[in-house]
Short mmCIF file of C-alpha atoms and ligand atoms in Angstrom, two decimals:
data_model
loop_
_atom_site.label_atom_id
_atom_site.label_comp_id
_atom_site.label_asym_id
_atom_site.label_seq_id
_atom_site.Cartn_x
_atom_site.Cartn_y
_atom_site.Cartn_z
CA UNK A 255 -15.55 28.39 -14.17
CA UNK A 256 -13.33 25.32 -14.21
CA UNK A 257 -10.13 25.86 -12.31
CA UNK A 258 -7.06 25.49 -14.54
CA UNK A 259 -3.57 25.01 -13.11
CA UNK A 260 -0.28 24.93 -14.97
CA UNK A 261 2.65 23.27 -13.23
CA UNK A 262 5.80 24.95 -14.56
CA UNK A 263 9.52 25.18 -13.90
CA UNK A 264 10.06 21.56 -12.82
CA UNK A 265 13.57 20.22 -13.37
CA UNK A 266 11.96 16.89 -14.32
CA UNK A 267 8.42 15.64 -14.82
CA UNK A 268 8.19 11.89 -14.25
CA UNK A 269 5.00 10.70 -15.93
CA UNK A 270 5.09 6.93 -15.20
CA UNK A 271 2.76 6.71 -18.20
CA UNK A 272 1.91 3.36 -19.71
CA UNK A 273 0.07 0.16 -18.92
CA UNK A 274 0.56 -1.42 -15.50
CA UNK A 275 2.19 -4.62 -16.63
CA UNK A 276 5.73 -5.83 -16.50
CA UNK A 277 7.95 -2.83 -17.09
CA UNK A 278 11.47 -3.96 -17.73
CA UNK A 279 12.69 -0.43 -17.36
CA UNK A 280 16.35 -0.19 -16.61
CA UNK A 281 16.77 3.28 -18.02
CA UNK A 282 15.38 6.45 -16.59
CA UNK A 283 13.44 7.32 -19.71
CA UNK A 284 11.29 4.23 -19.11
CA UNK A 285 9.60 6.04 -16.24
CA UNK A 286 8.86 8.93 -18.62
CA UNK A 287 11.38 11.47 -17.33
CA UNK A 288 10.79 14.72 -19.23
CA UNK A 289 12.44 18.14 -19.08
CA UNK A 290 11.12 21.52 -20.25
CA UNK A 291 7.71 20.01 -19.73
CA UNK A 292 4.60 21.31 -17.96
CA UNK A 293 1.40 19.68 -16.68
CA UNK A 294 -2.08 21.16 -16.97
CA UNK A 295 -4.88 20.22 -14.61
CA UNK A 296 -8.51 21.30 -14.89
CA UNK A 297 -10.43 20.79 -11.66
CA UNK A 298 -9.70 17.21 -10.57
CA UNK A 299 -8.16 15.93 -13.84
CA UNK A 300 -4.87 16.09 -15.70
CA UNK A 301 -5.67 17.45 -19.16
CA UNK A 302 -2.27 17.96 -20.80
CA UNK A 303 1.41 17.09 -20.41
CA UNK A 304 3.65 18.80 -22.95
CA UNK A 305 6.25 21.43 -23.84
CA UNK A 306 6.20 24.19 -21.27
CA UNK A 307 6.38 27.16 -23.66
CA UNK A 308 3.53 25.81 -25.77
CA UNK A 309 1.27 25.04 -22.79
CA UNK A 310 1.92 28.52 -21.37
CA UNK A 311 0.66 29.95 -24.68
CA UNK A 312 -2.31 27.54 -24.81
CA UNK A 313 -3.46 28.18 -21.23
CA UNK A 314 -2.90 31.92 -20.62
CA UNK A 315 -5.56 32.07 -17.90
CA UNK A 316 -4.28 29.09 -15.88
CA UNK A 317 -3.04 29.59 -12.34
CA UNK A 318 0.73 29.05 -12.40
CA UNK A 319 2.23 26.61 -9.92
CA UNK A 320 5.97 27.14 -9.82
CA UNK A 321 7.76 23.84 -9.14
CA UNK A 322 10.96 25.79 -8.41
CA UNK A 323 13.23 23.22 -10.16
CA UNK A 324 11.86 20.34 -8.08
CA UNK A 325 10.78 16.97 -9.52
CA UNK A 326 7.08 16.39 -10.17
CA UNK A 327 5.77 12.81 -10.06
CA UNK A 328 2.38 11.13 -9.78
CA UNK A 329 1.21 11.04 -6.16
CA UNK A 330 2.64 7.83 -4.68
CA UNK A 331 0.25 4.90 -4.26
CA UNK A 332 0.82 2.88 -1.08
CA UNK A 333 -1.26 -0.22 -1.79
CA UNK A 334 -0.63 -2.21 1.41
CA UNK A 335 -0.89 -0.83 4.96
CA UNK A 336 -2.34 -1.86 8.30
CA UNK A 337 -2.79 1.73 9.45
CA UNK A 338 -5.63 1.17 11.95
CA UNK A 339 -4.04 0.13 15.22
CA UNK A 340 -3.63 1.34 18.77
CA UNK A 341 -0.33 1.01 20.58
CA UNK A 342 3.06 0.52 18.95
CA UNK A 343 4.89 -2.80 19.60
CA UNK A 344 8.47 -1.64 20.09
CA UNK A 345 9.19 -4.28 22.78
CA UNK A 346 9.05 -7.03 20.13
CA UNK A 347 11.96 -5.48 18.28
CA UNK A 348 14.29 -6.31 21.15
CA UNK A 349 12.85 -9.81 21.52
CA UNK A 350 13.66 -10.46 17.86
CA UNK A 351 17.12 -8.99 18.29
CA UNK A 352 17.61 -11.48 21.12
CA UNK A 353 16.75 -14.32 18.76
CA UNK A 354 12.99 -14.90 19.10
CA UNK A 355 11.25 -15.36 15.71
CA UNK A 356 8.21 -13.39 14.50
CA UNK A 357 6.01 -16.50 14.46
CA UNK A 358 7.35 -17.61 17.86
CA UNK A 359 6.34 -14.26 19.37
CA UNK A 360 2.86 -14.76 17.87
CA UNK A 361 2.65 -18.31 19.26
CA UNK A 362 3.30 -16.87 22.71
CA UNK A 363 0.33 -14.53 22.33
CA UNK A 364 2.29 -11.49 21.17
CA UNK A 365 2.54 -10.16 17.63
CA UNK A 366 -0.81 -9.65 15.91
CA UNK A 367 -2.61 -11.00 19.02
CA UNK A 368 -1.17 -8.22 21.13
CA UNK A 369 -2.46 -5.58 18.70
CA UNK A 370 -5.83 -7.35 18.71
CA UNK A 371 -6.12 -7.16 22.52
CA UNK A 372 -5.20 -3.51 22.38
CA UNK A 373 -7.55 -2.52 19.55
CA UNK A 374 -10.49 -4.29 21.16
CA UNK A 375 -10.02 -2.13 24.27
CA UNK A 376 -10.31 1.16 22.33
CA UNK A 377 -13.36 2.90 20.92
CA UNK A 378 -13.84 4.32 17.45
CA UNK A 379 -12.99 7.91 18.44
CA UNK A 380 -9.73 6.85 20.03
CA UNK A 381 -8.67 4.81 17.00
CA UNK A 382 -9.60 7.68 14.70
CA UNK A 383 -7.54 10.11 16.80
CA UNK A 384 -4.54 7.77 16.66
CA UNK A 385 -4.77 7.12 12.91
CA UNK A 386 -5.23 10.74 11.83
CA UNK A 387 -1.73 12.10 12.59
CA UNK A 388 -0.13 8.87 11.39
CA UNK A 389 -1.80 9.28 8.01
CA UNK A 390 -0.94 12.98 7.81
CA UNK A 391 2.67 11.99 8.30
CA UNK A 392 2.28 9.31 5.63
CA UNK A 393 0.96 11.95 3.20
CA UNK A 394 3.91 14.21 4.00
CA UNK A 395 6.22 11.76 2.18
CA UNK A 396 4.35 12.09 -1.13
CA UNK A 397 1.66 9.40 -0.87
CA UNK A 398 -1.76 10.51 -2.13
CA UNK A 399 -3.50 7.12 -2.30
CA UNK A 400 -3.31 4.62 0.53
CA UNK A 401 -4.90 1.27 1.21
CA UNK A 402 -5.93 0.67 4.83
CA UNK A 403 -6.71 -2.76 6.23
CA UNK A 404 -8.75 -3.77 9.23
CA UNK A 405 -7.50 -6.96 10.87
CA UNK A 406 -6.69 -6.18 14.49
CA UNK A 407 -10.31 -6.64 15.64
CA UNK A 408 -11.14 -10.23 14.68
CA UNK A 409 -14.70 -10.02 16.03
CA UNK A 410 -17.64 -8.77 14.00
CA UNK A 411 -17.95 -5.61 16.09
CA UNK A 412 -14.24 -4.85 16.29
CA UNK A 413 -13.74 -5.34 12.55
CA UNK A 414 -16.75 -3.12 11.79
CA UNK A 415 -15.33 -0.57 14.24
CA UNK A 416 -12.00 -0.53 12.36
CA UNK A 417 -13.69 -0.21 8.96
CA UNK A 418 -15.85 2.65 10.25
CA UNK A 419 -12.71 4.43 11.41
CA UNK A 420 -11.42 4.05 7.84
CA UNK A 421 -14.68 5.51 6.53
CA UNK A 422 -14.34 8.51 8.85
CA UNK A 423 -10.74 9.02 7.74
CA UNK A 424 -11.91 9.05 4.11
CA UNK A 425 -14.07 12.06 4.95
CA UNK A 426 -11.52 13.77 7.19
CA UNK A 427 -8.35 13.63 5.08
CA UNK A 428 -7.39 14.82 1.61
CA UNK A 429 -6.12 11.32 0.79
CA UNK A 430 -7.66 8.65 -1.46
CA UNK A 431 -8.22 5.79 0.98
CA UNK A 432 -9.02 2.26 -0.19
CA UNK A 433 -10.53 0.04 2.55
CA UNK A 434 -9.70 -3.66 2.91
CA UNK A 435 -11.37 -6.18 5.21
CA UNK A 436 -8.69 -8.37 6.84
CA UNK A 437 -10.79 -10.36 9.30
CA UNK A 438 -8.61 -13.31 8.26
CA UNK A 439 -5.43 -11.74 9.62
CA UNK A 440 -5.08 -14.41 12.32
CA UNK A 441 -7.14 -17.06 14.05
CA UNK A 442 -8.08 -15.20 17.26
CA UNK A 443 -6.67 -16.78 20.40
CA UNK A 444 -10.12 -17.59 21.78
CA UNK A 445 -10.69 -19.79 18.70
CA UNK A 446 -7.25 -21.39 18.93
CA UNK A 447 -7.90 -22.91 22.33
CA UNK A 448 -9.29 -26.12 20.80
CA UNK A 449 -8.12 -27.39 17.42
CA UNK A 450 -11.74 -27.98 16.40
CA UNK A 451 -12.74 -24.38 16.94
CA UNK A 452 -10.75 -22.70 14.17
CA UNK A 453 -13.50 -23.90 11.85
CA UNK A 454 -15.93 -21.88 13.97
CA UNK A 455 -14.01 -18.66 13.31
CA UNK A 456 -13.92 -19.42 9.59
CA UNK A 457 -17.68 -19.98 9.68
CA UNK A 458 -18.05 -16.62 11.42
CA UNK A 459 -15.99 -14.95 8.69
CA UNK A 460 -17.92 -16.60 5.89
CA UNK A 461 -21.44 -16.45 7.28
CA UNK A 462 -21.47 -13.20 9.23
CA UNK A 463 -18.50 -10.93 8.87
CA UNK A 464 -18.03 -10.95 5.09
CA UNK A 465 -21.77 -10.58 4.29
CA UNK A 466 -22.08 -7.69 6.77
CA UNK A 467 -18.97 -5.85 5.52
CA UNK A 468 -20.19 -6.22 1.94
CA UNK A 469 -23.74 -5.17 2.77
CA UNK A 470 -22.55 -2.03 4.53
CA UNK A 471 -20.11 -1.35 1.66
CA UNK A 472 -17.29 -0.91 4.15
CA UNK A 473 -14.54 -2.52 2.05
CA UNK A 474 -13.38 -2.79 -1.56
CA UNK A 475 -11.06 -5.75 -0.91
CA UNK A 476 -10.88 -8.83 1.30
CA UNK A 477 -7.39 -9.97 2.29
CA UNK A 478 -6.02 -12.98 4.21
CA UNK A 479 -2.74 -14.00 5.86
CA UNK A 480 -2.24 -17.27 3.93
CA UNK A 481 0.83 -18.72 5.62
CA UNK A 482 1.77 -22.01 7.34
CA UNK A 483 0.73 -21.56 10.99
CA UNK A 484 -1.96 -19.02 10.13
CA UNK A 485 -4.48 -19.80 7.33
CA UNK A 486 -4.04 -22.87 5.12
CA UNK A 487 -4.56 -22.90 1.36
CA UNK A 488 -7.87 -24.73 1.75
CA UNK A 489 -9.13 -22.22 4.32
CA UNK A 490 -8.00 -19.37 2.09
CA UNK A 491 -9.99 -20.80 -0.80
CA UNK A 492 -13.12 -20.98 1.36
CA UNK A 493 -12.80 -17.50 2.83
CA UNK A 494 -11.85 -15.70 -0.37
CA UNK A 495 -14.51 -17.64 -2.29
CA UNK A 496 -17.11 -16.20 0.07
CA UNK A 497 -15.62 -12.71 -0.24
CA UNK A 498 -15.73 -12.88 -4.02
CA UNK A 499 -19.32 -14.12 -3.95
CA UNK A 500 -20.19 -10.98 -1.98
CA UNK A 501 -18.56 -8.72 -4.55
CA UNK A 502 -15.27 -8.01 -2.79
CA UNK A 503 -12.06 -7.96 -4.82
CA UNK A 504 -9.22 -10.11 -3.46
CA UNK A 505 -5.77 -9.67 -1.99
CA UNK A 506 -3.52 -12.19 -0.25
CA UNK A 507 -0.58 -12.03 2.14
CA UNK A 508 1.18 -14.78 0.21
CA UNK A 509 4.41 -16.74 0.71
CA UNK A 510 5.74 -14.20 3.20
CA UNK A 511 7.89 -16.46 5.38
CA UNK A 512 7.51 -19.94 3.88
CA UNK A 513 6.46 -21.09 0.40
CA UNK A 514 3.03 -22.75 0.45
CA UNK A 515 1.54 -22.24 -3.00
CA UNK A 516 -0.21 -19.04 -1.93
CA UNK A 517 1.01 -17.04 -4.95
CA UNK A 518 -0.31 -19.74 -7.28
CA UNK A 519 -3.65 -19.60 -5.48
CA UNK A 520 -3.74 -15.80 -5.81
CA UNK A 521 -3.29 -16.13 -9.57
CA UNK A 522 -5.88 -18.89 -9.80
CA UNK A 523 -8.47 -16.86 -7.88
CA UNK A 524 -7.82 -13.78 -10.00
CA UNK A 525 -6.73 -11.76 -6.96
CA UNK A 526 -5.90 -8.14 -7.68
CA UNK A 527 -2.59 -8.57 -5.85
CA UNK A 528 -0.42 -11.12 -4.06
CA UNK A 529 1.68 -9.41 -1.41
CA UNK A 530 5.02 -10.06 0.37
CA UNK A 531 6.31 -13.05 -1.69
CA UNK A 532 9.72 -13.20 0.02
CA UNK A 533 9.42 -17.01 -0.03
CA UNK A 534 7.67 -17.42 -3.41
CA UNK A 535 8.55 -20.59 -5.36
CA UNK A 536 9.52 -20.86 -9.03
CA UNK A 537 6.01 -22.11 -9.98
CA UNK A 538 4.58 -19.20 -7.99
CA UNK A 539 6.63 -16.73 -10.04
CA UNK A 540 5.42 -18.34 -13.28
CA UNK A 541 1.81 -18.31 -12.11
CA UNK A 542 1.88 -14.59 -11.25
CA UNK A 543 3.65 -13.74 -14.50
CA UNK A 544 0.92 -15.50 -16.47
CA UNK A 545 -1.86 -13.72 -14.56
CA UNK A 546 -3.21 -10.21 -14.06
CA UNK A 547 -2.33 -10.39 -10.35
CA UNK A 548 0.12 -7.70 -9.27
CA UNK A 549 3.13 -8.88 -7.20
CA UNK A 550 3.35 -6.39 -4.33
CA UNK A 551 6.72 -6.38 -2.60
CA UNK A 552 7.33 -5.00 0.88
CA UNK A 553 11.09 -4.81 1.43
CA UNK A 554 10.72 -2.72 4.60
CA UNK A 555 9.11 -5.67 6.35
CA UNK A 556 11.95 -8.10 5.73
CA UNK A 557 14.49 -5.43 6.69
CA UNK A 558 12.68 -4.58 9.93
CA UNK A 559 12.27 -8.27 10.85
CA UNK A 560 16.04 -8.62 10.47
CA UNK A 561 15.81 -11.12 7.64
CA UNK A 562 18.47 -11.35 4.98
CA UNK A 563 15.95 -12.77 2.54
CA UNK A 564 13.99 -10.50 0.18
CA UNK A 565 11.43 -11.22 -2.52
CA UNK A 566 13.00 -12.26 -5.86
CA UNK A 567 12.03 -9.03 -7.57
CA UNK A 568 14.36 -9.46 -10.55
CA UNK A 569 13.03 -12.95 -11.25
CA UNK A 570 9.44 -11.68 -11.04
CA UNK A 571 10.16 -8.84 -13.45
CA UNK A 572 12.14 -11.10 -15.81
CA UNK A 573 9.23 -13.55 -15.87
CA UNK A 574 6.86 -10.71 -16.80
CA UNK A 575 5.00 -10.06 -13.53
CA UNK A 576 3.86 -6.52 -12.71
CA UNK A 577 5.70 -5.54 -9.52
CA UNK A 578 4.35 -2.96 -7.05
CA UNK A 579 5.97 -1.65 -3.87
CA UNK A 580 4.29 -0.64 -0.60
CA UNK A 581 5.23 0.26 2.96
CA UNK A 582 3.19 -2.44 4.79
CA UNK A 583 2.87 0.24 7.51
CA UNK A 584 1.90 -1.68 10.67
CA UNK A 585 2.92 -1.81 14.35
CA UNK A 586 4.61 -5.21 14.20
CA UNK A 587 6.70 -5.65 11.10
CA UNK A 588 6.97 -2.30 9.35
CA UNK A 589 6.36 0.79 11.46
CA UNK A 590 7.20 3.29 8.72
CA UNK A 591 5.08 5.65 6.63
CA UNK A 592 8.09 6.75 4.59
CA UNK A 593 7.43 5.48 1.06
CA UNK A 594 10.59 6.97 -0.50
CA UNK A 595 12.57 4.91 2.03
CA UNK A 596 10.90 1.81 0.57
CA UNK A 597 12.16 2.96 -2.85
CA UNK A 598 15.68 3.05 -1.40
CA UNK A 599 15.26 -0.56 -0.25
CA UNK A 600 13.80 -1.54 -3.61
CA UNK A 601 16.97 -0.34 -5.31
CA UNK A 602 19.49 -1.55 -2.72
CA UNK A 603 17.84 -4.81 -1.60
CA UNK A 604 15.58 -5.85 -4.50
CA UNK A 605 17.96 -4.58 -7.21
CA UNK A 606 15.35 -2.57 -9.03
CA UNK A 607 16.36 0.33 -11.24
CA UNK A 608 15.08 3.73 -10.14
CA UNK A 609 12.54 3.78 -12.97
CA UNK A 610 11.27 0.31 -12.04
CA UNK A 611 10.95 1.37 -8.40
CA UNK A 612 9.11 4.60 -9.23
CA UNK A 613 6.71 2.79 -11.58
CA UNK A 614 6.17 0.14 -8.89
CA UNK A 615 5.19 2.89 -6.42
CA UNK A 616 2.80 4.65 -8.82
CA UNK A 617 1.33 2.94 -11.91
CA UNK A 618 1.69 -0.58 -10.57
CA UNK A 619 0.59 0.40 -7.05
CA UNK A 620 -2.58 1.81 -8.61
CA UNK A 621 -3.07 -1.48 -10.49
CA UNK A 622 -2.72 -3.32 -7.17
CA UNK A 623 -5.78 -1.36 -6.02
CA UNK A 624 -7.80 -1.72 -9.21
CA UNK A 625 -7.16 1.98 -9.94
CA UNK A 626 -4.85 1.64 -12.94
CA UNK A 627 -6.86 3.98 -15.13
CA UNK A 628 -7.52 6.53 -12.36
CA UNK A 629 -4.24 7.37 -10.62
CA UNK A 630 -0.50 6.64 -10.66
CA UNK A 631 0.32 8.45 -13.92
CA UNK A 632 0.77 11.99 -15.13
CA UNK A 633 -1.28 11.41 -18.26
CA UNK A 634 -4.31 13.24 -19.69
CA UNK A 635 -7.54 11.84 -18.26
CA UNK A 636 -5.98 10.71 -14.98
CA UNK A 637 -6.86 12.16 -11.59
CA UNK A 638 -4.84 15.29 -10.72
CA UNK A 639 -2.76 13.44 -8.10
CA UNK A 640 0.77 14.86 -8.01
CA UNK A 641 3.76 15.06 -5.69
CA UNK A 642 6.52 17.67 -5.84
CA UNK A 643 9.90 16.73 -4.37
CA UNK A 644 12.80 18.98 -3.39
CA UNK A 645 15.29 17.21 -5.65
CA UNK A 646 16.68 17.99 -9.10
CA UNK A 647 16.79 14.43 -10.46
CA UNK A 648 14.43 11.53 -9.77
CA UNK A 649 17.41 9.34 -8.85
CA UNK A 650 17.78 11.49 -5.73
CA UNK A 651 14.45 10.22 -4.38
CA UNK A 652 15.82 6.81 -3.29
CA UNK A 653 19.30 8.26 -2.81
CA UNK A 654 18.71 10.61 0.16
CA UNK A 655 17.51 7.69 2.18
CA UNK A 656 15.17 8.24 5.07
CA UNK A 657 14.84 11.91 4.12
CA UNK A 658 11.59 13.84 3.81
CA UNK A 659 11.79 15.61 0.46
CA UNK A 660 8.11 16.03 -0.49
CA UNK A 661 7.37 19.76 -0.57
CA UNK A 662 3.74 19.65 -1.75
CA UNK A 663 1.23 17.16 -3.05
CA UNK A 664 -2.24 17.31 -4.58
CA UNK A 665 -5.14 14.87 -4.72
CA UNK A 666 -7.83 15.49 -7.33
CA UNK A 667 -6.30 18.94 -7.83
CA UNK A 668 -6.67 19.90 -4.14
CA UNK A 669 -3.80 20.33 -1.68
CA UNK A 670 -2.96 17.04 0.02
CA UNK A 671 0.30 17.98 1.77
CA UNK A 672 2.18 21.27 2.10
O1 NIG B 29 2.02 -7.63 6.61
N1 NIG B 29 1.93 -10.67 7.80
C1 NIG B 29 0.95 -10.31 8.39
N2 NIG B 29 0.57 -9.07 8.67
C2 NIG B 29 1.44 -7.96 8.82
C3 NIG B 29 2.03 -7.90 10.16
C4 NIG B 29 1.06 -7.60 11.17
C5 NIG B 29 1.62 -7.49 12.55
O2 NIG B 29 2.64 -8.09 12.90
O3 NIG B 29 0.95 -6.76 13.27
C6 NIG B 29 2.44 -7.90 7.71
O4 NIG B 29 3.64 -8.06 7.92
FE1 FE B 30 0.67 -6.77 5.59
#
């Protein structure tokens, strides 16, 4: 017998239905905010969204799930995290407060390098045990789909170790986890010793790491930190070209701190997303708007780094780019798993409307993972991925900032949180 569930008594159902393109929503109804509405799920799928009294008549045998006047949304889709790491890096926060820049800390062997040293010293079981409670906490804020990157290993074995931890987490948690290979997160220090040797690390990425990751089917995406001082545009082209040739879809950390043409390259390569973009140029905005590449914005990162600058979200939306939001959860620049807090920042720092922010965290987040027709919407045919919040109006989600309002969530019709 298929298992039917009927979600009733919600104060609002927020469907986020529609195609994952530019959504110039400035009004709440643009996110599909419905009242007196119920949702039907059968096994792992949403099968109906419609008037509550009618659906109660149509599905008399369904199990009733009482939303108790809360707000029901699609499960949130966090499309950019670095959730596989060992120790936190709280000491860098004070260094930055004292005036040292993020890149300066990295140049001195801290930053990503410090997480790399730490991750290399830990085994798979230890990394799994550290990631598990962090991801449970992430789910407790309403996220049901999360992307996880490797990128603190930077050797073949340490990157494979990180990706295997992700694989184990996929089996251990009721979360949809999308794995990304980020072997090009940095040039490891041992390859930075001589200027000639960075080419050796790139050769390792192209000739050994990418083919092995693809062969073992350990990642859906390949990502790179394309930024002056890290990987150049030409290196990015080489590395992502190899990744694409091995069947990996592409993501880029693009124009995070300085504009370098990385967003334009993302569009040219047909990347699924270009992420960060706080320093994107006018041609970069135009290139993304003319492409299928999702512009993923990470306002928590700029806030945590103490930067006044944020990505030009309004310009991106006005130009027609599809904008997604994500936490960028990582030990260096964004140690938060609280996705609703990122919605607060999207409204207060990026000047998004609530409907734009909610769509960016659901429909467009799914598009940033190539999952636009699978999750991120309460629409018939979509996966039964839902989050129920203890609020009476969706505008309260970014309003009670920093709060934990998710009461329950479901992935593929099964309990995810609560
Ligand atoms: O998305 N920009 C590069 N990568 C991460 C930071 C990683 C770190 O500092 O550990 C980011 O901000
Ligand atoms: Fe990142």
